[in-house]
Coordinates of C-alpha atoms and ligand atoms in Angstrom, one line a residue:
Chain A
M1233 CA 65.4 107.9 -10.1
R1234 CA 64.4 109.4 -13.4
T1235 CA 67.3 108.6 -15.6
V1236 CA 69.8 105.7 -15.4
T1237 CA 72.7 105.5 -17.8
V1238 CA 74.4 102.2 -18.6
V1239 CA 77.8 102.6 -20.0
G1240 CA 79.0 99.6 -22.0
A1241 CA 76.5 97.9 -24.3
S1242 CA 77.6 94.3 -24.0
L1243 CA 76.8 91.3 -21.8
A1244 CA 76.8 93.0 -18.4
G1245 CA 75.3 96.2 -19.7
L1246 CA 72.4 94.4 -21.3
Y1247 CA 71.7 92.3 -18.3
A1248 CA 71.8 95.5 -16.1
A1249 CA 69.2 97.1 -18.5
R1250 CA 67.0 94.0 -18.2
E1251 CA 67.3 94.0 -14.4
L1252 CA 66.4 97.7 -14.3
R1253 CA 63.2 97.1 -16.1
A1254 CA 62.5 93.8 -14.3
Q1255 CA 63.0 95.5 -10.9
G1256 CA 60.5 98.2 -11.8
F1257 CA 62.6 101.1 -13.0
D1258 CA 60.3 102.9 -15.5
G1259 CA 62.3 106.0 -16.1
R1260 CA 64.6 107.0 -18.9
L1261 CA 67.1 104.3 -19.7
V1262 CA 70.2 105.4 -21.7
I1263 CA 72.7 102.8 -23.0
I1264 CA 76.0 103.9 -24.4
G1265 CA 78.3 101.6 -26.2
D1266 CA 81.4 102.4 -28.2
E1267 CA 81.1 99.4 -30.5
R1268 CA 78.7 99.9 -33.5
H1269 CA 77.1 96.5 -32.9
R1270 CA 74.1 95.6 -30.9
P1271 CA 75.1 93.5 -27.8
Y1272 CA 76.6 90.2 -28.9
D1273 CA 78.1 87.2 -27.1
R1274 CA 81.9 87.0 -26.9
P1275 CA 82.6 83.4 -25.9
P1276 CA 81.8 82.0 -29.4
L1277 CA 84.3 84.4 -31.0
S1278 CA 87.2 82.1 -30.2
K1279 CA 85.2 78.9 -30.6
D1280 CA 82.4 78.2 -33.1
F1281 CA 82.4 81.6 -34.8
L1282 CA 86.1 81.5 -35.5
A1283 CA 85.9 77.9 -36.6
G1284 CA 83.1 78.8 -39.0
R1285 CA 80.4 76.7 -37.2
A1286 CA 78.4 79.7 -36.0
D1287 CA 77.5 82.9 -37.9
E1288 CA 77.0 86.4 -36.7
A1289 CA 73.2 86.1 -36.2
Q1290 CA 73.9 83.4 -33.6
L1291 CA 76.0 85.8 -31.6
A1292 CA 73.1 88.3 -30.9
L1293 CA 72.3 88.6 -27.2
S1294 CA 68.9 90.2 -27.8
D1295 CA 66.2 90.7 -30.4
A1296 CA 63.9 93.4 -31.7
E1297 CA 61.1 92.3 -29.5
E1298 CA 63.2 92.6 -26.4
S1299 CA 64.6 95.9 -27.5
T1300 CA 61.1 97.3 -27.8
E1301 CA 60.3 96.0 -24.3
L1302 CA 63.4 97.6 -22.8
D1303 CA 62.4 100.9 -24.2
A1304 CA 65.9 102.3 -23.9
E1305 CA 67.8 105.0 -25.7
W1306 CA 70.7 103.4 -27.4
H1307 CA 73.8 105.3 -28.3
L1308 CA 76.0 102.9 -30.3
G1309 CA 79.3 103.7 -31.8
V1310 CA 79.7 106.4 -29.1
R1311 CA 82.4 106.4 -26.4
A1312 CA 81.8 107.7 -23.0
R1313 CA 84.7 110.0 -22.2
G1314 CA 84.2 110.9 -18.6
L1315 CA 82.1 110.9 -15.5
D1316 CA 81.9 114.0 -13.3
A1317 CA 83.0 114.0 -9.7
R1318 CA 79.4 113.5 -8.3
G1319 CA 78.6 110.8 -10.8
R1320 CA 75.7 112.8 -12.3
T1321 CA 77.0 113.6 -15.8
V1322 CA 78.3 111.3 -18.4
L1323 CA 80.4 113.0 -21.0
L1324 CA 80.4 111.5 -24.5
D1325 CA 82.9 111.7 -27.3
G1326 CA 81.9 114.7 -29.5
G1327 CA 81.2 116.8 -26.4
R1328 CA 77.6 115.8 -25.7
T1329 CA 76.7 115.2 -22.0
I1330 CA 74.0 113.1 -20.4
S1331 CA 72.6 114.2 -17.0
T1332 CA 71.7 111.1 -15.0
D1333 CA 70.5 110.0 -11.6
G1334 CA 72.1 106.6 -11.7
V1335 CA 75.1 105.1 -13.6
V1336 CA 75.9 101.4 -14.3
I1337 CA 79.5 101.0 -15.3
A1338 CA 79.8 98.0 -17.7
T1339 CA 82.7 98.9 -19.9
G1340 CA 84.3 95.5 -19.7
A1341 CA 87.9 94.9 -20.7
C1342 CA 90.1 95.1 -23.8
A1343 CA 92.7 92.9 -25.1
R1344 CA 96.2 93.6 -23.9
R1345 CA 98.7 94.3 -26.7
L1346 CA 102.3 93.7 -27.2
A1347 CA 104.7 96.6 -27.7
G1348 CA 105.5 96.9 -31.4
D1349 CA 102.6 94.7 -32.6
D1350 CA 101.5 97.3 -35.1
L1351 CA 102.1 95.0 -38.1
A1352 CA 99.8 93.5 -40.7
G1353 CA 98.8 90.0 -39.8
V1354 CA 98.9 90.6 -36.0
H1355 CA 95.5 90.1 -34.3
T1356 CA 93.9 90.2 -30.9
L1357 CA 90.5 88.6 -30.2
R1358 CA 88.1 90.6 -28.0
T1359 CA 85.6 92.1 -30.3
L1360 CA 83.4 91.1 -33.2
D1361 CA 85.5 93.3 -35.5
D1362 CA 88.6 91.5 -34.3
A1363 CA 87.0 88.1 -35.0
R1364 CA 85.8 89.2 -38.4
A1365 CA 89.3 90.3 -39.4
L1366 CA 90.9 87.1 -38.1
R1367 CA 88.3 84.9 -39.7
A1368 CA 88.8 86.6 -43.0
E1369 CA 92.6 86.0 -42.8
L1370 CA 92.1 82.4 -41.9
T1371 CA 90.0 81.7 -45.0
R1372 CA 92.8 82.8 -47.3
G1373 CA 94.6 79.5 -47.4
P1374 CA 96.9 77.7 -45.1
R1375 CA 98.9 80.0 -42.8
R1376 CA 101.7 79.6 -40.2
I1377 CA 100.1 80.9 -37.1
V1378 CA 101.8 81.8 -33.8
V1379 CA 99.4 82.3 -30.8
I1380 CA 101.1 84.3 -28.0
G1381 CA 99.7 83.3 -24.7
G1382 CA 98.4 79.9 -23.7
G1383 CA 95.4 81.1 -21.6
F1384 CA 91.9 80.0 -22.3
I1385 CA 91.3 82.4 -25.2
G1386 CA 94.7 81.6 -26.7
A1387 CA 94.1 77.9 -26.4
E1388 CA 90.6 78.1 -27.9
T1389 CA 91.9 80.3 -30.8
A1390 CA 94.7 77.8 -31.4
S1391 CA 92.2 75.0 -31.4
S1392 CA 89.9 76.7 -33.9
C1393 CA 92.8 77.6 -36.2
A1394 CA 94.1 74.0 -36.1
A1395 CA 90.6 72.8 -36.9
L1396 CA 90.7 74.9 -40.0
G1397 CA 93.9 73.2 -41.1
H1398 CA 96.4 75.8 -40.2
D1399 CA 99.9 75.2 -38.9
V1400 CA 99.7 76.5 -35.3
T1401 CA 102.2 77.1 -32.5
V1402 CA 101.3 78.4 -29.0
V1403 CA 104.0 80.3 -27.1
E1404 CA 103.6 80.5 -23.3
A1405 CA 106.0 82.4 -21.1
A1406 CA 105.3 80.3 -18.0
A1407 CA 106.5 76.7 -17.7
L1408 CA 102.9 75.6 -18.2
P1409 CA 99.8 77.5 -19.3
L1410 CA 96.8 77.8 -17.1
V1411 CA 98.6 77.1 -13.8
P1412 CA 97.0 80.1 -12.0
Q1413 CA 93.6 78.9 -13.0
L1414 CA 93.9 75.1 -12.6
G1415 CA 97.0 74.4 -10.6
P1416 CA 100.0 72.5 -12.0
R1417 CA 98.6 69.0 -12.3
M1418 CA 95.4 69.8 -14.1
A1419 CA 97.1 72.5 -16.1
A1420 CA 99.4 69.8 -17.5
V1421 CA 96.4 67.7 -18.5
C1422 CA 94.9 70.6 -20.4
A1423 CA 98.2 71.5 -22.0
A1424 CA 98.4 68.1 -23.4
L1425 CA 95.3 68.8 -25.5
H1426 CA 97.4 71.1 -27.7
L1427 CA 99.6 68.3 -28.8
R1428 CA 96.7 66.0 -29.3
G1429 CA 95.2 68.6 -31.5
G1430 CA 98.4 68.8 -33.6
V1431 CA 99.4 72.2 -32.2
A1432 CA 103.0 72.8 -31.0
L1433 CA 103.4 74.3 -27.5
V1434 CA 106.5 76.3 -26.7
T1435 CA 106.7 77.1 -23.0
G1436 CA 109.0 78.8 -20.6
T1437 CA 110.0 81.5 -23.0
G1438 CA 108.7 85.0 -23.5
V1439 CA 108.4 87.0 -26.6
A1440 CA 111.3 89.4 -27.3
G1441 CA 109.6 91.0 -30.3
L1442 CA 107.9 90.6 -33.7
R1443 CA 109.6 90.6 -37.0
G1444 CA 108.1 92.3 -40.1
S1445 CA 109.0 93.2 -43.6
G1446 CA 107.7 95.3 -46.5
G1447 CA 105.2 98.1 -45.9
G1448 CA 105.7 101.7 -46.8
G1449 CA 103.3 104.4 -47.9
T1450 CA 100.0 103.7 -46.3
S1451 CA 100.5 100.0 -45.8
L1452 CA 101.9 98.5 -42.6
P1453 CA 104.9 96.1 -42.7
A1454 CA 103.6 92.5 -42.6
V1455 CA 104.6 90.2 -39.7
T1456 CA 107.0 87.5 -40.7
G1457 CA 108.0 86.0 -37.3
V1458 CA 108.1 86.0 -33.6
R1459 CA 111.4 86.5 -31.8
L1460 CA 111.5 84.5 -28.5
S1461 CA 113.5 85.6 -25.5
D1462 CA 115.7 82.5 -25.7
G1463 CA 116.8 83.7 -29.2
R1464 CA 114.7 81.4 -31.3
V1465 CA 112.6 82.8 -34.1
L1466 CA 109.3 81.3 -35.1
D1467 CA 108.2 82.1 -38.7
A1468 CA 104.7 83.3 -38.9
D1469 CA 102.2 84.7 -41.4
V1470 CA 99.7 85.4 -38.7
V1471 CA 100.3 86.2 -35.0
I1472 CA 97.5 86.2 -32.5
V1473 CA 98.2 88.1 -29.2
G1474 CA 96.3 86.5 -26.4
I1475 CA 98.0 87.8 -23.3
G1476 CA 95.0 88.8 -21.2
A1477 CA 92.7 91.8 -20.9
T1478 CA 92.8 95.1 -19.2
P1479 CA 89.7 96.6 -17.6
N1480 CA 88.3 99.7 -19.4
T1481 CA 88.6 102.3 -16.7
G1482 CA 90.5 105.0 -18.7
W1483 CA 87.4 107.0 -19.3
L1484 CA 86.8 107.3 -15.5
A1485 CA 90.2 108.9 -14.8
G1486 CA 88.6 112.3 -14.0
S1487 CA 85.9 110.8 -11.7
T1488 CA 86.2 110.4 -8.0
L1489 CA 85.9 106.6 -8.2
A1490 CA 88.6 104.4 -6.8
L1491 CA 90.3 102.5 -9.7
H1492 CA 92.8 99.7 -9.3
D1493 CA 92.7 97.0 -11.9
G1494 CA 89.0 97.7 -12.2
V1495 CA 86.4 99.9 -10.5
L1496 CA 86.5 99.2 -6.8
C1497 CA 83.1 98.1 -5.4
D1498 CA 81.8 96.5 -2.3
D1499 CA 80.3 93.0 -2.3
G1500 CA 77.1 94.5 -3.7
C1501 CA 78.8 96.1 -6.8
A1502 CA 78.3 99.6 -5.3
T1503 CA 81.1 102.2 -5.6
A1504 CA 81.8 104.9 -3.1
L1505 CA 79.1 106.9 -4.9
P1506 CA 75.8 105.3 -4.0
Q1507 CA 74.2 106.0 -7.3
V1508 CA 77.1 104.4 -9.3
V1509 CA 77.5 100.7 -9.6
A1510 CA 79.8 98.5 -11.7
V1511 CA 79.3 95.1 -13.2
G1512 CA 81.1 92.6 -15.3
D1513 CA 84.7 92.4 -16.4
V1514 CA 85.4 96.0 -15.3
A1515 CA 84.2 95.6 -11.8
R1516 CA 86.4 94.6 -8.8
V1517 CA 83.7 93.3 -6.5
G1518 CA 84.7 92.7 -2.9
G1519 CA 88.3 92.4 -3.9
T1520 CA 88.1 90.2 -6.9
R1521 CA 87.7 91.0 -10.6
A1522 CA 86.3 88.1 -12.6
E1523 CA 86.5 87.8 -16.3
H1524 CA 83.7 85.3 -16.6
W1525 CA 80.5 85.3 -18.6
T1526 CA 78.5 84.0 -15.6
S1527 CA 79.7 86.8 -13.3
A1528 CA 78.8 89.4 -15.9
T1529 CA 75.3 88.0 -16.1
E1530 CA 74.8 87.5 -12.3
Q1531 CA 76.2 90.7 -10.9
P1532 CA 73.6 93.0 -12.5
R1533 CA 70.8 91.6 -10.3
V1534 CA 72.4 92.7 -7.1
A1535 CA 74.0 95.8 -8.5
V1536 CA 70.6 97.1 -9.8
R1537 CA 68.9 96.3 -6.5
N1538 CA 71.5 98.4 -4.7
L1539 CA 71.4 101.2 -7.3
L1540 CA 67.6 101.5 -7.0
A1541 CA 67.8 101.3 -3.1
G1542 CA 70.5 104.0 -3.0
R1543 CA 72.7 101.9 -0.7
T1544 CA 73.9 98.3 -0.4
V1545 CA 71.0 96.2 0.7
A1546 CA 72.1 93.0 -1.1
T1547 CA 75.4 91.3 -1.6
G1548 CA 76.2 88.4 -3.7
R1549 CA 79.6 87.1 -4.6
S1550 CA 78.5 84.1 -6.7
L1551 CA 80.7 81.0 -7.0
P1552 CA 83.2 81.6 -9.8
Y1553 CA 82.3 79.4 -12.9
F1554 CA 83.7 79.3 -16.4
W1555 CA 83.9 76.9 -19.2
S1556 CA 86.2 76.5 -22.3
D1557 CA 85.8 74.5 -25.4
Q1558 CA 89.0 73.4 -27.0
Y1559 CA 90.1 70.5 -29.3
G1560 CA 86.7 68.9 -28.9
A1561 CA 86.8 68.9 -25.1
R1562 CA 84.5 70.8 -22.9
I1563 CA 86.3 72.1 -19.8
Q1564 CA 84.2 73.4 -16.9
F1565 CA 85.6 74.8 -13.6
A1566 CA 83.8 76.1 -10.6
G1567 CA 84.9 77.2 -7.1
R1568 CA 87.8 78.9 -5.4
R1569 CA 91.0 76.9 -5.7
H1570 CA 94.1 77.4 -3.6
D1571 CA 97.6 76.3 -4.5
S1572 CA 97.8 74.0 -1.4
D1573 CA 94.6 72.1 -2.4
T1574 CA 95.0 68.5 -3.3
V1575 CA 93.4 67.2 -6.5
R1576 CA 91.5 63.9 -6.7
I1577 CA 90.1 62.4 -9.8
V1578 CA 86.7 61.0 -8.8
E1579 CA 85.3 59.9 -12.2
G1580 CA 86.9 59.0 -15.5
G1581 CA 90.6 59.3 -15.8
I1582 CA 93.7 60.9 -17.3
E1583 CA 96.3 59.5 -19.5
E1584 CA 99.8 60.5 -20.3
D1585 CA 98.6 62.6 -23.2
G1586 CA 95.6 64.2 -21.6
P1587 CA 92.1 63.3 -20.5
A1588 CA 91.0 59.7 -21.1
E1589 CA 88.2 59.0 -23.5
G1590 CA 85.0 60.2 -21.9
G1591 CA 86.8 62.8 -19.8
F1592 CA 87.0 63.1 -16.1
L1593 CA 85.8 64.9 -13.0
A1594 CA 88.4 66.2 -10.5
L1595 CA 87.8 67.7 -7.1
Y1596 CA 90.1 70.2 -5.4
E1597 CA 90.1 69.5 -1.7
R1598 CA 91.4 71.1 1.5
D1599 CA 91.0 69.9 5.1
G1600 CA 88.5 67.3 3.8
R1601 CA 86.3 69.9 2.1
T1602 CA 85.8 70.4 -1.6
T1603 CA 86.9 73.8 -2.7
A1604 CA 86.5 73.6 -6.5
V1605 CA 85.7 71.2 -9.3
L1606 CA 87.0 70.7 -12.8
S1607 CA 85.4 68.6 -15.4
V1608 CA 86.3 67.6 -18.9
D1609 CA 83.2 66.3 -20.8
R1610 CA 81.4 65.3 -17.6
P1611 CA 78.7 68.0 -17.4
R1612 CA 76.2 66.2 -15.2
P1613 CA 78.3 65.3 -12.2
F1614 CA 80.0 68.7 -12.6
T1615 CA 76.7 70.5 -12.1
R1616 CA 76.0 68.4 -9.0
V1617 CA 79.3 69.5 -7.4
R1618 CA 78.9 73.0 -8.6
R1619 CA 75.5 73.3 -7.0
E1620 CA 76.8 71.7 -3.7
L1621 CA 79.6 74.2 -3.7
A1622 CA 77.3 77.1 -4.2
R1623 CA 75.0 75.9 -1.5
S1624 CA 77.8 75.4 1.1
E1625 CA 79.2 78.8 0.2
L1626 CA 75.8 80.4 1.0
L1627 CA 75.9 78.6 4.4
V1628 CA 79.3 79.7 5.4
A1629 CA 79.2 83.1 3.8
P1630 CA 77.5 85.3 6.5
T1631 CA 80.1 84.6 9.1
A1632 CA 83.1 84.0 6.9
R1633 CA 82.8 87.3 5.0
L1634 CA 81.8 89.9 7.6
Chain B
M742 CA 58.2 56.2 -33.8
I743 CA 61.7 55.7 -32.3
P744 CA 62.4 53.1 -29.6
V745 CA 64.3 54.6 -26.7
C746 CA 64.9 52.0 -24.0
R747 CA 62.8 49.9 -21.5
L748 CA 60.9 51.8 -18.9
E749 CA 62.8 50.1 -16.1
D750 CA 66.0 51.3 -17.5
L751 CA 64.9 54.9 -17.1
P752 CA 64.2 55.4 -13.4
E753 CA 62.5 58.5 -12.0
G754 CA 64.9 61.5 -12.2
E755 CA 67.0 60.1 -15.0
S756 CA 67.3 61.1 -18.7
V757 CA 68.6 59.6 -21.8
R758 CA 69.8 61.0 -25.1
V759 CA 68.5 59.5 -28.4
D760 CA 70.8 59.9 -31.4
T761 CA 68.3 61.1 -33.9
T762 CA 68.9 64.1 -36.1
P763 CA 68.5 66.4 -34.3
P764 CA 69.0 64.4 -31.1
V765 CA 66.2 64.1 -28.5
A766 CA 66.3 63.9 -24.7
V767 CA 63.9 61.7 -22.8
F768 CA 63.2 62.4 -19.1
H769 CA 61.4 60.5 -16.4
A770 CA 60.3 63.3 -14.1
E771 CA 57.5 63.5 -11.5
G772 CA 56.1 60.2 -12.6
E773 CA 55.8 61.1 -16.3
L774 CA 57.9 60.7 -19.4
Y775 CA 58.9 63.7 -21.5
A776 CA 60.8 64.2 -24.7
I777 CA 62.3 67.4 -25.9
D778 CA 65.0 68.4 -28.4
D779 CA 68.3 67.6 -26.7
T780 CA 70.3 70.6 -27.9
C781 CA 69.8 73.8 -25.9
T782 CA 68.4 76.6 -28.0
H783 CA 71.0 79.0 -26.5
Q784 CA 74.2 77.4 -27.7
D785 CA 75.7 74.0 -27.9
A786 CA 74.9 71.8 -24.9
S787 CA 73.1 68.6 -24.3
L788 CA 70.0 68.9 -22.2
S789 CA 69.9 65.2 -21.4
E790 CA 73.0 66.1 -19.3
G791 CA 71.1 68.8 -17.6
W792 CA 70.0 69.2 -14.0
L793 CA 66.5 68.0 -13.4
E794 CA 64.3 69.6 -10.8
G795 CA 60.6 68.8 -10.9
C796 CA 59.5 69.4 -14.5
L797 CA 62.4 71.8 -15.2
V798 CA 65.7 70.9 -16.7
E799 CA 68.6 73.3 -16.3
C800 CA 71.2 73.4 -19.1
P801 CA 74.6 72.3 -18.0
L802 CA 76.5 75.1 -19.8
H803 CA 74.8 78.5 -18.9
A804 CA 71.9 77.3 -16.7
A805 CA 69.0 78.3 -18.9
S806 CA 66.0 76.3 -17.7
F807 CA 63.3 74.6 -19.8
D808 CA 59.8 73.3 -18.8
L809 CA 59.6 69.7 -20.0
R810 CA 55.9 69.9 -20.4
T811 CA 55.9 72.9 -22.9
G812 CA 59.5 73.2 -24.0
L813 CA 59.4 76.9 -23.0
P814 CA 62.5 78.5 -21.4
T815 CA 61.8 79.8 -17.9
C816 CA 64.9 81.9 -17.7
L817 CA 67.7 83.4 -19.7
P818 CA 70.0 83.0 -21.6
A819 CA 67.7 80.8 -23.7
R820 CA 64.9 82.8 -25.4
R821 CA 63.5 80.2 -27.8
P822 CA 61.6 77.0 -26.8
V823 CA 62.8 73.5 -27.5
R824 CA 60.5 71.3 -29.4
T825 CA 58.5 68.7 -27.4
H826 CA 57.8 65.2 -28.6
R827 CA 55.2 62.7 -27.7
V828 CA 56.3 59.7 -25.7
T829 CA 54.5 56.3 -25.4
V830 CA 55.2 53.1 -23.6
D831 CA 54.3 49.9 -25.5
D832 CA 54.9 46.5 -23.8
G833 CA 57.4 48.2 -21.4
M834 CA 59.3 49.9 -24.2
I835 CA 59.6 53.7 -24.4
H836 CA 59.0 55.2 -27.8
V837 CA 59.4 58.8 -29.0
H838 CA 57.2 60.2 -31.7
L839 CA 59.1 63.1 -33.3
A840 CA 57.0 66.2 -33.6
A841 CA 58.2 66.9 -37.2
E842 CA 57.0 63.5 -38.3
E843 CA 53.6 63.9 -36.6
G844 CA 53.3 67.3 -38.3
T845 CA 52.9 69.1 -35.0
A846 CA 56.0 71.1 -34.5
A847 CA 55.2 72.0 -31.0
Ligands
FAD872 C1 87.1 85.5 -27.3 C2 86.5 85.4 -25.9 C3 86.1 84.2 -25.4 C4 85.6 84.1 -24.1 N1 85.2 82.8 -23.7 C5 84.6 82.7 -22.4 C6 84.2 81.4 -22.0 O1 84.3 80.4 -22.6 N2 83.7 81.4 -20.7 C7 83.6 82.5 -19.9 O2 83.1 82.3 -18.8 N3 83.9 83.7 -20.3 C8 84.5 83.8 -21.6 N4 84.9 85.1 -22.1 C9 84.7 86.2 -21.2 C10 83.3 86.9 -21.3 O3 83.0 87.1 -22.7 C11 83.4 88.2 -20.6 O4 83.5 87.9 -19.2 C12 82.2 89.1 -20.8 O5 82.1 89.5 -22.1 C13 82.2 90.3 -19.9 O6 81.1 91.2 -20.2 P1 81.1 92.7 -19.9 O7 79.8 93.2 -20.5 O8 81.5 92.9 -18.6 O9 82.3 93.3 -20.8 P2 82.6 93.3 -22.4 O10 82.0 92.1 -23.0 O11 84.0 93.6 -22.5 O12 81.8 94.6 -22.8 C14 82.1 95.9 -22.5 C15 81.5 96.8 -23.6 O13 81.7 98.2 -23.2 C16 82.3 98.9 -24.3 N5 83.0 100.1 -23.8 C17 84.3 100.1 -23.2 N6 84.6 101.3 -22.9 C18 83.6 102.1 -23.2 C19 83.4 103.5 -23.1 N7 84.2 104.4 -22.6 N8 82.2 104.0 -23.6 C20 81.2 103.2 -24.2 N9 81.4 101.9 -24.3 C21 82.6 101.3 -23.8 C22 83.1 97.9 -25.0 O14 83.5 98.3 -26.3 C23 82.3 96.7 -24.9 O15 81.3 96.6 -26.0 C24 85.4 85.2 -23.3 C25 85.8 86.5 -23.8 C26 86.4 86.6 -25.1 C27 86.8 87.9 -25.6
FES873 S1 73.9 76.4 -24.1 FE1 72.2 76.1 -22.8 S2 72.2 77.9 -21.7 FE2 73.8 78.2 -23.0

């Protein structure tokens, strides 16, 4: 392979570029990213960056020294608009094309929006530009903030806003947030953190629409409230829409790749075209699409190996792992949980209003086996179980997955 | 020189966090005592809560690994070393000598 093009210049794209060089690729390496910024880390955007505890320099994923080592051709602020049927030509906005022998798709995901959310004061939180805009708004004095969506990003954003002294309400359509991720019992424990942090949680009602006023000429009307489907209206100066992310596959519409909530890949991140692989939030690897930092950093190793081999010689569905920091608590989860699993607290405890002082460790179990682990502020025993889970998965994997 | 704990209270394979500013982590690994800055150079996690394997400690948040002998990271996402500090045992008591105070920011 003489040229490899990485599309998407963020976490998974950077790790893929590193892997290409680490695995001996010494040809032309092209990296295309539609954001103007050098690769930066997203998890702090809703946490320390929003709360003002970390600055932009701390978000950088790489430095000048590494950039020199990578010896890549960076095209930043440039969107890829298409991939030809054979996967050999990447078409860029503005009409330029790049002929390439290999392609790594790492275009990630973008924040889902709400119909009619085109009002001043309405934000999403996916990019550095999003976070800058929101942070600027949060420093303009106390605001009434409604966060739509009680998932991890919504909860972290609410927590950071509350820490800055704003009046915050989280609206969640389901009866409890985070049930799909944690199951009902542990979801209830985490939901309690909102109240502890002084944030109101409204559940079981969707959002019917946003209210705005003013505007005209070149300025947008400003948001004034959120209309709930049960008829209530929550007054708001700032609304943050945190209702999930959609994989960025639009640019691949004209390609021959199979797209279905992500780019369809085998267990080795390879698509139906042997010289095209996909990694990170955009990739549906062996049937699942993760939106986790760790998957985006682990998949590139296997993907690049297969790309350079020209076929799938390695597979690796790593154990899902994610963490979340909210209201001073560090939540860590690893494993594959099922709704029928039982949950057992094995260390620490929970109280009516959330985790006990010092946190807890909970195991999800099925047929006497541990399937997943959840920890609040218990990193050490969490790591032990996480490693055991990863090891046992390796042991059962060959037979279970073929 | 900062007292940490008694040697018998830090068995092989264990670690303890010392609440200095910045905090320090002391490890008993492979028959030796090591002290490094407790806060991971990647983001905000306590290395005294990390996973010890030989002379390497793995960060409990994103699994960067540091060599206790040198403070150097052995894998991503950390790219900068942690400082190492000298450890002594006097009369069964473990002490840490902060690198900054000794003028040897290792
Ligand atoms: C606020 C926030 C907090 C998070 N917190 C956590 C956490 O605590 N724990 C955790 O495990 N995960 C967390 N995540 C998820 C984690 O950040 C993602 O899993 C990770 O960023 C995925 O990396 P990626 O490179 O696949 O995709 P992305 O980071 O989405 O990067 C894709 C890049 O490709 C670019 N791109 C898209 N389309 C094109 C195109 N056509 N042409 C060129 N470039 C394109 C995008 O602009 C973007 O720069 C968080 C995410 C966010 C947004
Ligand atoms: S905080 Fe230690 S690896 Fe990220």
